[in-house]
Tab-separated table of C-alpha atoms in Angstrom:
chain	number	residue	atom	x	y	z
A	29	VAL	CA	22.511	98.495	-53.934
A	30	LYS	CA	23.229	98.961	-56.633
A	31	ALA	CA	22.001	102.314	-56.811
A	32	TYR	CA	23.118	102.594	-52.940
A	33	GLN	CA	26.587	102.217	-54.437
A	34	LEU	CA	27.289	103.840	-56.925
A	35	GLN	CA	25.408	107.240	-55.674
A	36	ILE	CA	28.153	106.949	-52.643
A	37	SER	CA	31.214	105.866	-55.153
A	38	ARG	CA	30.093	110.303	-56.820
A	39	GLU	CA	30.887	111.446	-53.106
A	40	SER	CA	33.415	108.406	-51.929
A	41	ASP	CA	36.218	110.855	-51.148
A	42	THR	CA	34.452	112.083	-48.530
A	43	ALA	CA	31.746	110.012	-47.550
A	44	LEU	CA	34.124	106.649	-47.095
A	45	PRO	CA	36.507	107.922	-45.122
A	46	THR	CA	33.763	109.519	-43.026
A	47	LEU	CA	32.398	106.184	-42.550
A	48	ILE	CA	35.692	103.914	-41.483
A	49	GLU	CA	36.588	106.736	-39.428
A	50	LEU	CA	33.425	105.433	-37.280
A	51	LEU	CA	35.620	102.070	-36.442
A	52	HIS	CA	37.546	104.316	-34.768
A	53	SER	CA	34.668	105.632	-32.488
A	54	SER	CA	34.551	104.683	-28.210
A	55	SER	CA	31.615	103.295	-29.566
A	56	ALA	CA	30.539	99.664	-30.432
A	57	ALA	CA	27.349	100.712	-31.900
A	58	ALA	CA	28.895	103.729	-34.352
A	59	GLN	CA	32.016	100.223	-35.246
A	60	LEU	CA	28.904	97.616	-36.063
A	61	ALA	CA	26.711	100.904	-37.898
A	62	GLY	CA	29.989	101.773	-39.332
A	63	LEU	CA	31.558	98.272	-40.190
A	64	HIS	CA	27.561	97.230	-42.184
A	65	ALA	CA	27.966	100.273	-44.199
A	66	LEU	CA	30.734	99.911	-45.883
A	67	ILE	CA	30.517	96.429	-45.915
A	68	GLU	CA	27.363	96.497	-48.671
A	69	LEU	CA	29.100	99.587	-50.428
A	70	LEU	CA	32.221	97.307	-50.977
A	71	PHE	CA	30.842	94.241	-51.464
A	72	ASP	CA	31.761	94.024	-55.587
A	73	HIS	CA	31.930	97.402	-56.318
A	74	LEU	CA	36.798	98.007	-57.488
A	75	ASP	CA	36.077	101.457	-57.126
A	76	ASN	CA	34.697	101.691	-53.546
A	77	GLN	CA	37.283	99.211	-52.676
A	78	LEU	CA	39.872	101.452	-53.625
A	79	VAL	CA	39.064	104.119	-52.335
A	80	ALA	CA	38.436	102.490	-48.858
A	81	MET	CA	42.183	101.296	-49.491
A	82	ARG	CA	43.566	104.847	-49.533
A	83	ALA	CA	41.264	105.529	-47.313
A	84	GLY	CA	43.409	103.093	-44.701
A	85	VAL	CA	39.865	101.325	-43.607
A	86	VAL	CA	42.296	97.270	-43.448
A	87	GLU	CA	44.283	99.014	-39.650
A	88	PRO	CA	40.760	99.322	-37.901
A	89	ALA	CA	39.043	96.509	-38.901
A	90	VAL	CA	41.846	94.514	-38.685
A	91	ARG	CA	41.854	95.027	-34.800
A	92	LEU	CA	37.702	94.604	-34.429
A	93	ALA	CA	38.412	91.853	-36.570
A	94	ARG	CA	40.668	90.860	-33.559
A	95	SER	CA	37.996	92.383	-30.697
A	96	GLU	CA	36.219	90.042	-28.106
A	97	ASP	CA	32.806	90.955	-29.305
A	98	ARG	CA	31.603	88.712	-31.850
A	99	GLU	CA	29.112	90.593	-32.843
A	100	LEU	CA	32.247	93.248	-34.175
A	101	ASN	CA	34.482	90.567	-35.158
A	102	HIS	CA	32.218	89.112	-36.980
A	103	ALA	CA	31.297	91.843	-39.144
A	104	ALA	CA	35.359	93.048	-39.420
A	105	ALA	CA	36.550	89.830	-40.970
A	106	THR	CA	33.424	89.794	-43.593
A	107	LEU	CA	34.530	93.040	-44.628
A	108	LEU	CA	38.102	91.763	-45.418
A	109	CYS	CA	36.821	89.357	-46.819
A	110	THR	CA	35.666	90.845	-49.084
A	111	LEU	CA	38.893	92.731	-49.822
A	112	VAL	CA	40.865	89.954	-49.618
A	113	LEU	CA	38.766	87.575	-52.736
A	114	SER	CA	38.890	90.821	-54.239
A	115	GLU	CA	42.224	90.956	-54.479
A	116	ALA	CA	42.775	87.793	-55.877
A	117	GLU	CA	40.976	88.040	-58.290
A	118	GLY	CA	44.071	88.870	-60.043
A	119	GLY	CA	44.493	91.355	-63.429
A	120	ALA	CA	45.218	95.193	-63.231
A	121	ALA	CA	42.198	96.865	-62.310
A	122	HIS	CA	42.681	94.734	-58.946
A	123	ALA	CA	46.762	95.719	-58.671
A	124	ALA	CA	46.025	98.429	-56.511
A	125	LEU	CA	44.243	96.787	-54.145
A	126	LYS	CA	47.662	94.422	-53.181
A	127	LEU	CA	48.764	94.348	-50.199
A	128	GLN	CA	51.919	93.860	-48.818
A	129	PRO	CA	52.772	90.207	-47.724
A	130	ASP	CA	53.074	91.730	-43.830
A	131	SER	CA	49.751	93.453	-43.769
A	132	ARG	CA	47.681	90.732	-45.448
A	133	LEU	CA	49.474	88.523	-42.674
A	134	GLN	CA	47.951	89.718	-40.700
A	135	VAL	CA	44.784	90.422	-42.147
A	136	LEU	CA	44.481	86.791	-42.775
A	137	ALA	CA	44.997	85.926	-38.682
A	138	ALA	CA	43.133	88.311	-37.845
A	139	MET	CA	40.248	87.067	-39.401
A	140	ALA	CA	40.989	83.166	-38.196
A	141	MET	CA	40.649	84.715	-34.533
A	142	SER	CA	37.353	85.788	-34.921
A	143	SER	CA	33.935	83.934	-34.548
A	144	ASN	CA	32.887	83.514	-38.471
A	145	GLY	CA	33.186	80.612	-40.067
A	146	ASP	CA	32.977	81.404	-43.515
A	147	ALA	CA	35.674	84.084	-43.311
A	148	HIS	CA	38.271	80.433	-41.691
A	149	GLY	CA	38.353	78.991	-45.243
A	150	VAL	CA	39.358	82.028	-46.941
A	151	ALA	CA	42.110	82.686	-44.118
A	152	ALA	CA	43.616	79.267	-43.985
A	153	MET	CA	43.342	78.606	-47.697
A	154	GLY	CA	46.228	82.230	-47.940
A	155	LEU	CA	47.668	81.318	-45.331
A	156	ALA	CA	48.724	77.817	-46.578
A	157	THR	CA	49.111	80.248	-49.792
A	158	MET	CA	52.174	82.009	-47.931
A	159	CYS	CA	53.713	79.435	-46.403
A	160	ASN	CA	53.830	77.730	-49.583
A	161	ALA	CA	55.162	80.196	-52.018
A	162	PRO	CA	58.458	79.507	-53.374
A	163	GLY	CA	61.102	80.511	-51.493
A	164	ASN	CA	59.062	79.720	-48.567
A	165	ALA	CA	57.517	75.875	-48.352
A	166	THR	CA	61.940	74.325	-48.695
A	167	ALA	CA	62.458	70.749	-47.267
A	168	HIS	CA	63.988	71.418	-43.982
A	169	GLY	CA	63.745	74.386	-42.023
A	170	GLY	CA	61.930	76.918	-44.113
A	171	GLY	CA	62.089	79.976	-46.052
A	172	ALA	CA	63.094	83.350	-45.518
A	173	ASN	CA	59.167	84.386	-44.677
A	174	THR	CA	57.760	81.524	-42.298
A	175	ALA	CA	59.293	82.406	-38.993
A	176	LEU	CA	57.557	85.765	-38.815
A	177	ILE	CA	54.172	83.600	-40.544
A	178	ALA	CA	55.143	81.248	-37.321
A	179	LYS	CA	55.212	85.049	-35.162
A	180	VAL	CA	51.903	86.411	-36.625
A	181	ALA	CA	49.962	83.699	-37.790
A	182	LEU	CA	50.945	80.376	-35.516
A	183	PRO	CA	47.931	80.757	-32.898
A	184	ALA	CA	46.405	81.668	-35.221
A	185	LEU	CA	46.343	78.825	-37.523
A	186	VAL	CA	46.014	76.046	-33.866
A	187	ARG	CA	42.404	77.882	-33.750
A	188	LEU	CA	41.293	76.971	-37.978
A	189	ALA	CA	42.669	73.039	-36.977
A	190	ARG	CA	40.234	73.002	-34.734
A	191	SER	CA	37.243	73.747	-37.820
A	192	PRO	CA	34.588	71.377	-37.820
A	193	THR	CA	34.968	71.832	-42.034
A	194	PRO	CA	37.398	69.866	-43.304
A	195	ASP	CA	38.512	71.642	-46.127
A	196	THR	CA	39.517	74.524	-43.203
A	197	GLN	CA	41.478	71.774	-41.080
A	198	CYS	CA	43.388	70.489	-44.334
A	199	ALA	CA	44.135	73.956	-45.282
A	200	ALA	CA	45.859	75.213	-41.615
A	201	LEU	CA	47.359	72.027	-41.148
A	202	ASP	CA	49.091	72.661	-44.783
A	203	ALA	CA	51.083	75.443	-43.816
A	204	LEU	CA	51.566	73.757	-40.003
A	205	VAL	CA	53.550	71.068	-42.209
A	206	VAL	CA	55.361	74.229	-43.461
A	207	LEU	CA	55.989	76.075	-40.365
A	208	SER	CA	56.460	73.208	-38.148
A	209	ASP	CA	60.145	72.491	-39.631
A	210	LEU	CA	60.592	75.253	-37.167
A	211	PRO	CA	62.593	74.035	-34.391
A	212	GLN	CA	61.443	76.555	-32.447
A	213	VAL	CA	57.714	76.466	-33.549
A	214	GLN	CA	57.814	73.158	-32.376
A	215	ARG	CA	58.600	74.281	-29.233
A	216	ASP	CA	55.839	76.612	-29.793
A	217	LEU	CA	52.481	74.389	-31.205
A	218	VAL	CA	53.828	71.670	-27.923
A	219	LYS	CA	53.727	74.842	-25.604
A	220	MET	CA	50.191	75.751	-26.697
A	221	GLY	CA	48.420	72.302	-26.600
A	222	ALA	CA	48.245	71.959	-29.831
A	223	LEU	CA	49.428	68.073	-29.801
A	224	LYS	CA	46.074	67.217	-29.269
A	225	VAL	CA	43.899	69.075	-31.440
A	226	VAL	CA	46.744	67.720	-34.370
A	227	LEU	CA	46.413	63.769	-32.929
A	228	GLU	CA	43.157	64.820	-33.190
A	229	ARG	CA	42.909	64.967	-36.894
A	230	ALA	CA	45.619	62.513	-37.438
A	231	ALA	CA	42.620	59.888	-36.244
A	232	THR	CA	39.700	61.883	-38.350
A	233	PRO	CA	37.711	58.474	-39.954
A	234	GLY	CA	36.736	58.557	-43.670
A	235	ALA	CA	38.360	58.069	-47.481
A	236	ASP	CA	37.607	61.349	-48.028
A	237	ASN	CA	39.780	62.812	-44.803
A	238	ALA	CA	43.497	60.423	-45.734
A	239	ASP	CA	44.673	64.210	-46.585
A	240	ILE	CA	43.753	65.622	-42.923
A	241	ARG	CA	44.688	62.339	-41.421
A	242	ALA	CA	48.808	62.454	-43.612
A	243	LEU	CA	49.203	66.280	-42.949
A	244	ALA	CA	48.634	65.958	-38.484
A	245	LEU	CA	50.939	63.127	-38.918
A	246	GLN	CA	53.765	64.768	-40.119
A	247	VAL	CA	52.884	68.072	-37.575
A	248	VAL	CA	53.427	65.348	-35.215
A	249	GLN	CA	56.379	63.745	-36.313
A	250	SER	CA	58.192	67.342	-37.238
A	251	LEU	CA	57.610	67.773	-32.665
A	252	ALA	CA	58.754	64.296	-32.321
A	253	SER	CA	61.703	65.024	-33.782
A	254	ASN	CA	62.740	68.023	-31.261
A	255	GLY	CA	64.063	66.803	-28.053
A	256	SER	CA	62.849	69.959	-25.752
A	257	ASN	CA	59.705	68.347	-26.671
A	258	ILE	CA	60.004	65.180	-24.828
A	259	GLY	CA	58.427	65.250	-21.676
A	260	THR	CA	55.225	65.425	-23.366
A	261	LEU	CA	55.607	63.048	-26.142
A	262	GLN	CA	56.761	60.654	-23.190
A	263	SER	CA	53.642	61.178	-21.840
A	264	GLY	CA	51.174	58.350	-20.678
A	265	GLU	CA	48.349	59.931	-22.994
A	266	VAL	CA	50.195	61.082	-26.222
A	267	ALA	CA	51.557	57.149	-26.429
A	268	ALA	CA	48.267	55.352	-25.944
A	269	ARG	CA	46.297	58.806	-28.348
A	270	LEU	CA	49.185	57.451	-30.616
A	271	LYS	CA	48.730	53.529	-30.761
A	272	GLY	CA	45.046	53.519	-30.607
A	273	LEU	CA	45.063	55.475	-33.147
A	274	ARG	CA	47.309	53.020	-34.869
A	275	GLN	CA	45.008	50.506	-33.767
A	276	HIS	CA	41.544	51.597	-34.532
A	277	MET	CA	42.866	52.940	-38.263
A	278	SER	CA	45.268	48.847	-38.267
A	279	ASP	CA	42.745	49.572	-42.052
A	280	ASP	CA	45.359	52.736	-42.881
A	281	VAL	CA	48.576	51.136	-43.824
A	282	ALA	CA	50.169	54.855	-44.495
A	283	VAL	CA	48.545	55.804	-40.868
A	284	GLY	CA	50.085	53.106	-39.655
A	285	ARG	CA	53.714	53.371	-41.462
A	286	ALA	CA	53.335	57.015	-39.044
A	287	VAL	CA	52.616	56.430	-36.360
A	288	ASP	CA	55.575	54.054	-36.948
A	289	ALA	CA	58.184	56.460	-37.385
A	290	ILE	CA	57.145	58.564	-34.865
A	291	LEU	CA	56.980	56.104	-32.349
A	292	ARG	CA	60.964	55.374	-33.489
A	293	SER	CA	60.931	58.778	-33.484
A	294	ILE	CA	60.200	59.533	-29.251
A	295	SER	CA	62.218	56.512	-28.860
A	296	THR	CA	65.610	57.863	-30.526
A	297	ILE	CA	64.807	61.080	-29.401
A	298	SER	CA	64.780	59.401	-25.161
A	299	THR	CA	68.218	57.667	-26.510
A	300	LEU	CA	70.282	61.070	-27.655
A	301	LEU	CA	69.536	62.520	-24.665
A	302	GLU	CA	70.078	60.312	-22.351
A	303	LEU	CA	73.485	59.943	-24.445
A	304	GLN	CA	74.136	64.177	-24.797
A	305	GLY	CA	73.330	63.572	-20.177
A	306	LYS	CA	76.533	60.930	-20.055
A	307	GLN	CA	74.152	59.232	-18.106
A	308	ARG	CA	75.633	55.842	-19.862
A	309	LEU	CA	77.744	55.154	-22.369
A	310	LEU	CA	77.262	53.902	-26.314
A	311	ARG	CA	75.641	51.194	-26.694
A	312	PHE	CA	76.306	48.532	-29.503
A	313	GLY	CA	73.025	49.449	-32.994
A	314	GLU	CA	72.704	52.783	-31.396
A	315	VAL	CA	75.172	54.777	-33.901
A	316	ALA	CA	74.192	52.889	-36.532
A	317	ALA	CA	70.576	54.315	-35.949
A	318	MET	CA	72.029	57.990	-35.857
A	319	LEU	CA	73.359	57.404	-39.011
A	320	ASP	CA	69.341	56.410	-40.316
A	321	CYS	CA	68.066	58.957	-38.431
A	322	VAL	CA	69.917	62.018	-40.837
A	323	GLY	CA	69.974	59.737	-43.591
A	324	VAL	CA	66.121	59.660	-43.596
A	325	ALA	CA	65.201	63.314	-41.787
A	326	GLY	CA	68.878	64.719	-44.366
A	327	ALA	CA	72.146	67.425	-42.300
A	328	GLU	CA	68.837	70.509	-40.731
A	329	SER	CA	66.601	68.331	-39.435
A	330	SER	CA	65.445	68.713	-36.117
A	331	ILE	CA	66.297	65.568	-35.056
A	332	SER	CA	69.630	65.727	-36.857
A	333	ARG	CA	71.143	68.729	-34.091
A	334	GLU	CA	70.215	66.637	-31.615
A	335	VAL	CA	72.064	63.605	-33.723
A	336	ALA	CA	75.082	66.317	-33.780
A	337	HIS	CA	75.081	66.903	-29.885
A	338	THR	CA	74.911	63.359	-28.985
A	339	CYS	CA	78.186	63.442	-30.927
A	340	ALA	CA	79.839	65.908	-29.598
A	341	ALA	CA	78.601	64.032	-25.894
A	342	ILE	CA	79.888	61.015	-27.008
A	343	GLY	CA	83.323	62.136	-28.004
A	344	ALA	CA	83.436	63.961	-24.595
A	345	ARG	CA	83.792	60.096	-22.960
A	346	ARG	CA	86.909	58.262	-24.333
A	347	ASP	CA	85.268	54.394	-23.640
A	348	ASN	CA	82.937	55.058	-26.117
A	349	LEU	CA	85.431	55.953	-29.324
A	350	ASP	CA	86.498	52.493	-29.802
A	351	LEU	CA	82.218	51.851	-30.795
A	352	PHE	CA	81.704	54.836	-32.162
A	353	THR	CA	84.437	54.729	-34.874
A	354	GLN	CA	83.548	51.759	-35.291
A	355	GLU	CA	79.745	51.290	-35.829
A	356	GLY	CA	80.363	54.940	-37.750
A	357	LEU	CA	82.790	53.585	-40.054
A	358	ARG	CA	80.473	50.539	-41.308
A	359	GLY	CA	77.588	52.686	-41.269
A	360	ARG	CA	78.547	55.878	-43.691
A	361	GLY	CA	77.805	54.168	-47.342
A	362	ARG	CA	74.395	53.500	-45.474
A	363	VAL	CA	73.334	57.045	-45.062
A	364	ARG	CA	71.087	58.110	-47.852
A	365	PRO	CA	72.229	61.433	-49.556
A	366	TYR	CA	70.795	64.517	-49.058
A	367	PRO	CA	67.305	64.474	-51.099
């Protein structure tokens, strides 16, 4: 293979672009032949990788990695994986392989949507790294790029969370923890049915999988803080899963504590929505519960935004004001400062 690579590299400025042209063919057989040849010629060969990058190999490879043809998408993901792993080696020699963030995002998402299990692990780690990059993984609300990552890669991350490989699951959930701070992502995850797979991951047995359980429960906690999700979260199926999880994992104190916090959030959100809808008067202790929510979750969290909406609704009814003021003044000293 090395000799073949060396021979081609002498004519790489013409030979590699010709192979890349095959990826644009209308023939699946020609596309597959081009992919297989490129995989052999680019593997562990930096010069050929650079020529292929300059010749525009990424765009057609991304498109083919999302193809419904399993053989095509598997091969395309292998080719993209070669480039991603080579770029990750770093150093001056590999600097020219560096993908722009938006291109890297498209590449990783395409790898995740392919049928290539090996590429899934690389994609999950890459997406988790992007989500946790400085400026992205903030305490609440995400950084400047998290909304773009969610727009491009959210379905890919949910797919990766379904992987049978624990390391891939863990990396995907790590990324979802960051993205699920965004209110729109909280709503989108529930709409796409991701709650089921996240609850399944939360029930993963074994001491070695404690990180998977903890990350999955963090995602569920974020989903439970958004009032738009209350219809799904209050369903009998979700309640049964959460209570069953607590019972099944009774020896895991962290799981029990997390499940209790999620159930409290669901109950609190339900109360907030009732008050927002002015369905009833404020009851004793509810302002204190709201203050606790803000103190624990932080002022920028989804549940704190629900508290703000609720306070506005409470203030619109004069018969709520005395109790609201009374409890508010008593509870001021209990609110923990935003970390």
